[in-house]
Short mmCIF file of C-alpha atoms and ligand atoms in Angstrom, two decimals:
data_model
loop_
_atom_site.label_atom_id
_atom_site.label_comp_id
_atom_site.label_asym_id
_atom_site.label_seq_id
_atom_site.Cartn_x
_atom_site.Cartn_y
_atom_site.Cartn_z
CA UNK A 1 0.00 0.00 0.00
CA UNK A 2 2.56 2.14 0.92
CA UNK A 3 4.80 1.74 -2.39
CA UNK A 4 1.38 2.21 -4.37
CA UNK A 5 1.20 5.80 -2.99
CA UNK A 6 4.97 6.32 -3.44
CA UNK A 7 4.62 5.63 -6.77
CA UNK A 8 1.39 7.33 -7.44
CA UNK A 9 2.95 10.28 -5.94
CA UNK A 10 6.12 9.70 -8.37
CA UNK A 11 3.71 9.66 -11.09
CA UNK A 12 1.67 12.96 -10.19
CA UNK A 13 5.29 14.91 -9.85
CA UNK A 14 5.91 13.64 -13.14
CA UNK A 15 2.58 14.53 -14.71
CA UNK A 16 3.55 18.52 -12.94
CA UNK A 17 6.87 18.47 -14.46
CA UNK A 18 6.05 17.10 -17.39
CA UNK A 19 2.75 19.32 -17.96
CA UNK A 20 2.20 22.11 -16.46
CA UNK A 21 4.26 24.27 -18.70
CA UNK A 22 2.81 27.81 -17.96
CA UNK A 23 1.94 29.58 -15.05
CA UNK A 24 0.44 32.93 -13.40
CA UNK A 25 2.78 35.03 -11.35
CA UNK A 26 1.01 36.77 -8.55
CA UNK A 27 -0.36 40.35 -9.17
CA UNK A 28 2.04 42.43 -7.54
CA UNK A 29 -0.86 44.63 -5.93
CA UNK A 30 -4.13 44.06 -4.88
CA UNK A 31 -6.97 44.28 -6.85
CA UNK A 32 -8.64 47.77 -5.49
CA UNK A 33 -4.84 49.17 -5.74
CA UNK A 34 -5.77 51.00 -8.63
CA UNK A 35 -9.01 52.81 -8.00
CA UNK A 36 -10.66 54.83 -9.32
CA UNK A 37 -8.60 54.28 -12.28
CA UNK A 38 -9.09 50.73 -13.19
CA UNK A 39 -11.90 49.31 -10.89
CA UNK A 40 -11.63 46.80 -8.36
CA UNK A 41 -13.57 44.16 -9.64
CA UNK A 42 -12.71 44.63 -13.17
CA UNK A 43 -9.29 43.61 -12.27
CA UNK A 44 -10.16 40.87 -10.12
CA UNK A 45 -11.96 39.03 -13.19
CA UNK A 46 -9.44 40.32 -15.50
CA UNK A 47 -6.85 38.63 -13.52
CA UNK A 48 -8.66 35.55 -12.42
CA UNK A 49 -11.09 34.81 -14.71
CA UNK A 50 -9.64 36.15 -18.62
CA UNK A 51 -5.73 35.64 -17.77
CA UNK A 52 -5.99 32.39 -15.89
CA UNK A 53 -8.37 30.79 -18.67
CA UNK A 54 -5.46 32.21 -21.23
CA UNK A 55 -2.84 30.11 -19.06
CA UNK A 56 -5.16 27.13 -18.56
CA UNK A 57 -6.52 26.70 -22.22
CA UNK A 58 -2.59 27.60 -23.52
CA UNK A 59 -1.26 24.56 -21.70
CA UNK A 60 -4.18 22.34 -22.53
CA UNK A 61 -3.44 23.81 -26.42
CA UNK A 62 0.38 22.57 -26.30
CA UNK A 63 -0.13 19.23 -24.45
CA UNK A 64 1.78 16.72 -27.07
CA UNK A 65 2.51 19.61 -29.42
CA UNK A 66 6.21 20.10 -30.27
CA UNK A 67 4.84 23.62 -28.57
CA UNK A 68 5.24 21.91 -25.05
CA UNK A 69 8.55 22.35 -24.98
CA UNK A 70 9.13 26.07 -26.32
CA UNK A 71 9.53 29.41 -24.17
CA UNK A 72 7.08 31.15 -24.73
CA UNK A 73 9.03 33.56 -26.77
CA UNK A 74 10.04 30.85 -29.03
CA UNK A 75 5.91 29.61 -29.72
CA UNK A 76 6.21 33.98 -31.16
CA UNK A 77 8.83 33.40 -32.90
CA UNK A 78 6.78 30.23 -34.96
CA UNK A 79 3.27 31.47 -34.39
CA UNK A 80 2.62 31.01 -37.77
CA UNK A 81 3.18 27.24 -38.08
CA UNK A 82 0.95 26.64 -34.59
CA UNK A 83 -2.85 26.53 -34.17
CA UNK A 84 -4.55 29.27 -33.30
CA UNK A 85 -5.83 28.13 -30.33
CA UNK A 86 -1.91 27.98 -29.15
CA UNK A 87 -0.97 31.76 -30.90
CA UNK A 88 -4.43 33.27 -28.52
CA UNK A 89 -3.84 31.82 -25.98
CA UNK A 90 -0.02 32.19 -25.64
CA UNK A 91 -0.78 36.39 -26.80
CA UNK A 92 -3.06 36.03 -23.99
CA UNK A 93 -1.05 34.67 -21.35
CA UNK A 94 2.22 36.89 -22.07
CA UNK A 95 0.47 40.07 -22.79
CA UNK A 96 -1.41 39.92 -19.33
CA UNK A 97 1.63 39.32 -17.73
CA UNK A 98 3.25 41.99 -19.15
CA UNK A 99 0.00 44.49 -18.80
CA UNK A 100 0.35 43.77 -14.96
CA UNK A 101 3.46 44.55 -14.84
CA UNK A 102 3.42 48.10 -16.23
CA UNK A 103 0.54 49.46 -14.30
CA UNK A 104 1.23 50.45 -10.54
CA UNK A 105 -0.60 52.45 -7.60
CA UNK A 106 2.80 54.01 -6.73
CA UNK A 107 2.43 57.83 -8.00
CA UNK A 108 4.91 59.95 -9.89
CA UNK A 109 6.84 57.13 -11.72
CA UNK A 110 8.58 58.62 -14.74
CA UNK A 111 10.56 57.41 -17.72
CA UNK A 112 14.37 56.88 -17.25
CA UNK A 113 16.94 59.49 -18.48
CA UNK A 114 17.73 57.16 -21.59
CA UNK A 115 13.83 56.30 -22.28
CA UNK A 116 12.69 59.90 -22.11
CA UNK A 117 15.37 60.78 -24.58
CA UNK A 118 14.18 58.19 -27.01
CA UNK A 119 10.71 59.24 -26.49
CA UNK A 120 11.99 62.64 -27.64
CA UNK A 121 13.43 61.40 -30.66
CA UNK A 122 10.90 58.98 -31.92
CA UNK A 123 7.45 61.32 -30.55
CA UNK A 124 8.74 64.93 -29.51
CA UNK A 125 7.44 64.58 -25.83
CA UNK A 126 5.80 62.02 -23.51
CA UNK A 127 2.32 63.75 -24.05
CA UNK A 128 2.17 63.34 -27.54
CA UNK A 129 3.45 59.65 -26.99
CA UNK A 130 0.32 59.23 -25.04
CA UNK A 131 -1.79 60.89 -27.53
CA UNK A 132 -0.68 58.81 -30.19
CA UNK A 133 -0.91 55.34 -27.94
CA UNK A 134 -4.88 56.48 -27.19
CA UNK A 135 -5.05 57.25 -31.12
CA UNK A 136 -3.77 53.51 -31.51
CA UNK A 137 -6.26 52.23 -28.71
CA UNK A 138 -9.36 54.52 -29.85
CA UNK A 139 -8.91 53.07 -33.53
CA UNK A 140 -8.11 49.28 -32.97
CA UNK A 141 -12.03 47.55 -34.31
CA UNK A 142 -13.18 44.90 -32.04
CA UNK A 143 -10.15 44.12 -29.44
CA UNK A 144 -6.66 44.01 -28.87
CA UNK A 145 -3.85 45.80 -27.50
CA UNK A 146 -2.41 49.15 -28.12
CA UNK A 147 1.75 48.85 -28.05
CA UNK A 148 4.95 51.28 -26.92
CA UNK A 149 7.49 48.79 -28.92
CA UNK A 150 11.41 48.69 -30.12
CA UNK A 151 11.53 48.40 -33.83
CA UNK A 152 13.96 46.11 -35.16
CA UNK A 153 15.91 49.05 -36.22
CA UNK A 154 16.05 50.27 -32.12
CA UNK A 155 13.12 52.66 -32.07
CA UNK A 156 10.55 53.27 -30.31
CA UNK A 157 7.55 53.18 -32.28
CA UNK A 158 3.06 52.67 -31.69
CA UNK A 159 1.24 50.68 -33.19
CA UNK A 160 -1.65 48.54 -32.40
CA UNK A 161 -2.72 44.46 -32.57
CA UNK A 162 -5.96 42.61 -33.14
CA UNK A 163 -7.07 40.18 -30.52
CA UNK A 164 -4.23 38.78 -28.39
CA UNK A 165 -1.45 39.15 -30.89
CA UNK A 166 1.67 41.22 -30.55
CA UNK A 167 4.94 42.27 -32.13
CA UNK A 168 7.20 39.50 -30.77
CA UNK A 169 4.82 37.33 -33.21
CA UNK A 170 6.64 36.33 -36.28
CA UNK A 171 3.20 37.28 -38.39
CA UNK A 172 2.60 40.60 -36.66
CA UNK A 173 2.64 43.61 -39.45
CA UNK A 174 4.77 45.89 -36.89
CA UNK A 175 7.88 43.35 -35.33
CA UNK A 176 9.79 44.43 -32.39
CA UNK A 177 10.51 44.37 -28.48
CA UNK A 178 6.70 45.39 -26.75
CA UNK A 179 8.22 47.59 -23.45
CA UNK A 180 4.65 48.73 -22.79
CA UNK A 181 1.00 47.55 -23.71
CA UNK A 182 -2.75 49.07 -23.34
CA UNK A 183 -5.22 46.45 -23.16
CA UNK A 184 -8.32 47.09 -25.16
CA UNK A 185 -10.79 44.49 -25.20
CA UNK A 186 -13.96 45.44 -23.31
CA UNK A 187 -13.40 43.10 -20.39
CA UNK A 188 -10.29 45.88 -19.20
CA UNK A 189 -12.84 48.78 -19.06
CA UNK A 190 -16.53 48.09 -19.74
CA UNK A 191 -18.02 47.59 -15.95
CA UNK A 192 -16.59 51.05 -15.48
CA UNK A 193 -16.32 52.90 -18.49
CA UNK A 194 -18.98 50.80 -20.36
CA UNK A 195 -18.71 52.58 -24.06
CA UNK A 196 -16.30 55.23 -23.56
CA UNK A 197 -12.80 53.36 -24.27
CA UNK A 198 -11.64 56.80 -24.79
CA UNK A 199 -12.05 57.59 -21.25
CA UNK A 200 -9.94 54.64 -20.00
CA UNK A 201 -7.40 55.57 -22.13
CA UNK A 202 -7.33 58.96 -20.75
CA UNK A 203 -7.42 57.86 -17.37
CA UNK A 204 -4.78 54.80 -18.03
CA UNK A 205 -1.82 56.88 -17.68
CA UNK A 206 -2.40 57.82 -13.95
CA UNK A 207 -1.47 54.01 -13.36
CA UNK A 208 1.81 53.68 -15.18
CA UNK A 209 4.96 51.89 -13.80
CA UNK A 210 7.40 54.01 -15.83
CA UNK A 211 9.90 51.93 -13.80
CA UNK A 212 8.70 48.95 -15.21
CA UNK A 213 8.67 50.29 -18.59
CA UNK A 214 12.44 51.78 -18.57
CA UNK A 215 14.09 48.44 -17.65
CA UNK A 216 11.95 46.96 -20.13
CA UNK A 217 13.55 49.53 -22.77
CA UNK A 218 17.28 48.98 -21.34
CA UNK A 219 16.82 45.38 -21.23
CA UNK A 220 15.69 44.75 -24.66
CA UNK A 221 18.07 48.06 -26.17
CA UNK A 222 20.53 45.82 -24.59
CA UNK A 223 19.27 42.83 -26.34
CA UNK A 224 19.18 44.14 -30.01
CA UNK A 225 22.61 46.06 -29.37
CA UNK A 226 23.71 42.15 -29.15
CA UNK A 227 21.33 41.24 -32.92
CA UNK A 228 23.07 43.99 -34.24
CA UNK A 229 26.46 45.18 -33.36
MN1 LIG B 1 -7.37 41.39 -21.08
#
């Protein structure tokens, strides 16, 4: 009896190792943390109900696909060749995780030295960077995700993606490094903004981790400086 449950323990390890591929990282702040900007219970179900089914229908999507055992930048990087059911789902997963990561209940973050002097170059100033990222946001049809990216030539550039795609995909129109992204689909906004998208991407910018978003920009300027020496 004993050995039967060492073994069937042995066997449920396995089936975790061998599995359960993705995962969700906690949010880093609680779910009211960004009132009134972003309601409490929007994020809540945005969190536990939209970016948890992403996770759990992405790792049910790979399960004995040669996807099981790619990063998840590497499923981008092949998107093409994979079903769609892996490409939504793995957009879904990665661009939550990323969305979380930018926003932030901590006041007064701003853009590094070296980001604010590439948002300069590529947009004049930071408030006609956020004009043109609500421009992006107001115009995407349906839903998607509204993008602050690194071209593969190092700039920064906007642009915008349907559904759960973005530009580490190797079918997206505009390719590049994603250092900041607006999510669009109704579920992000409607309980409090119902219609008005506009409004939530006016009030968006009260919430952003600029930290976040200028060691995203050094990390991958870093990373492309090594593509292209
Ligand atoms: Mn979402």
């Amino acid at each position: 009896m004993k050995k039967y449950s060492i073994l069937r323990l042995f066997f449920l390890l396995f089936n975790v190792v061998a599995f359960a591929q993705f995962t969700q990282n906690p949010l880093p702040y609680s779910f009211n943390a960004l009132e009134p900007y972003i309601d409490a219970q929007t994020m809540e179900i945005h969190y536990s109900k939209h970016h948890s089914g992403y996770i759990k229908n992405l790792n049910a999507a790979i399960t004995g696909t040669p996807a099981a055992k790619m990063t998840v930048n590497e499923i981008f990087a092949t998107v093409s060749n994979l079903s769609p059911a892996i490409r939504n789902n793995a957009g879904g997963h990665y661009n939550h995780e990323l969305f979380w990561s930018v926003l932030t209940p901590e006041k007064n973050t701003k853009p590094s030295k070296e980001l604010e002097k590439a948002i300069q170059e590529s947009f004049t100033n930071l408030d006609s960077l956020k004009v043109k990222m609500n421009k992006a946001g107001a115009a995407r049809f349906g839903s998607g995700w509204a993008w602050l990216y690194i071209t593969q030539a190092g700039k920064l550039a906007v642009c915008s993606t349907p559904n759960q795609d973005n530009p580490l995909m190797d079918l997206a129109e505009n390719k590049g490094i994603p250092i900041l992204g607006v999510d669009v689909w109704e579920h992000a906004y409607y309980l409090k903004y119902q219609n008005k998208r506009a409004d939530y991407l006016g009030a968006i910018w009260n919430v952003i981790n600029w930290n976040e978003v200028s060691k995203r920009y050094s990390d991958a300027i870093q990373k492309s400086q090594k593509y292209n020496p």
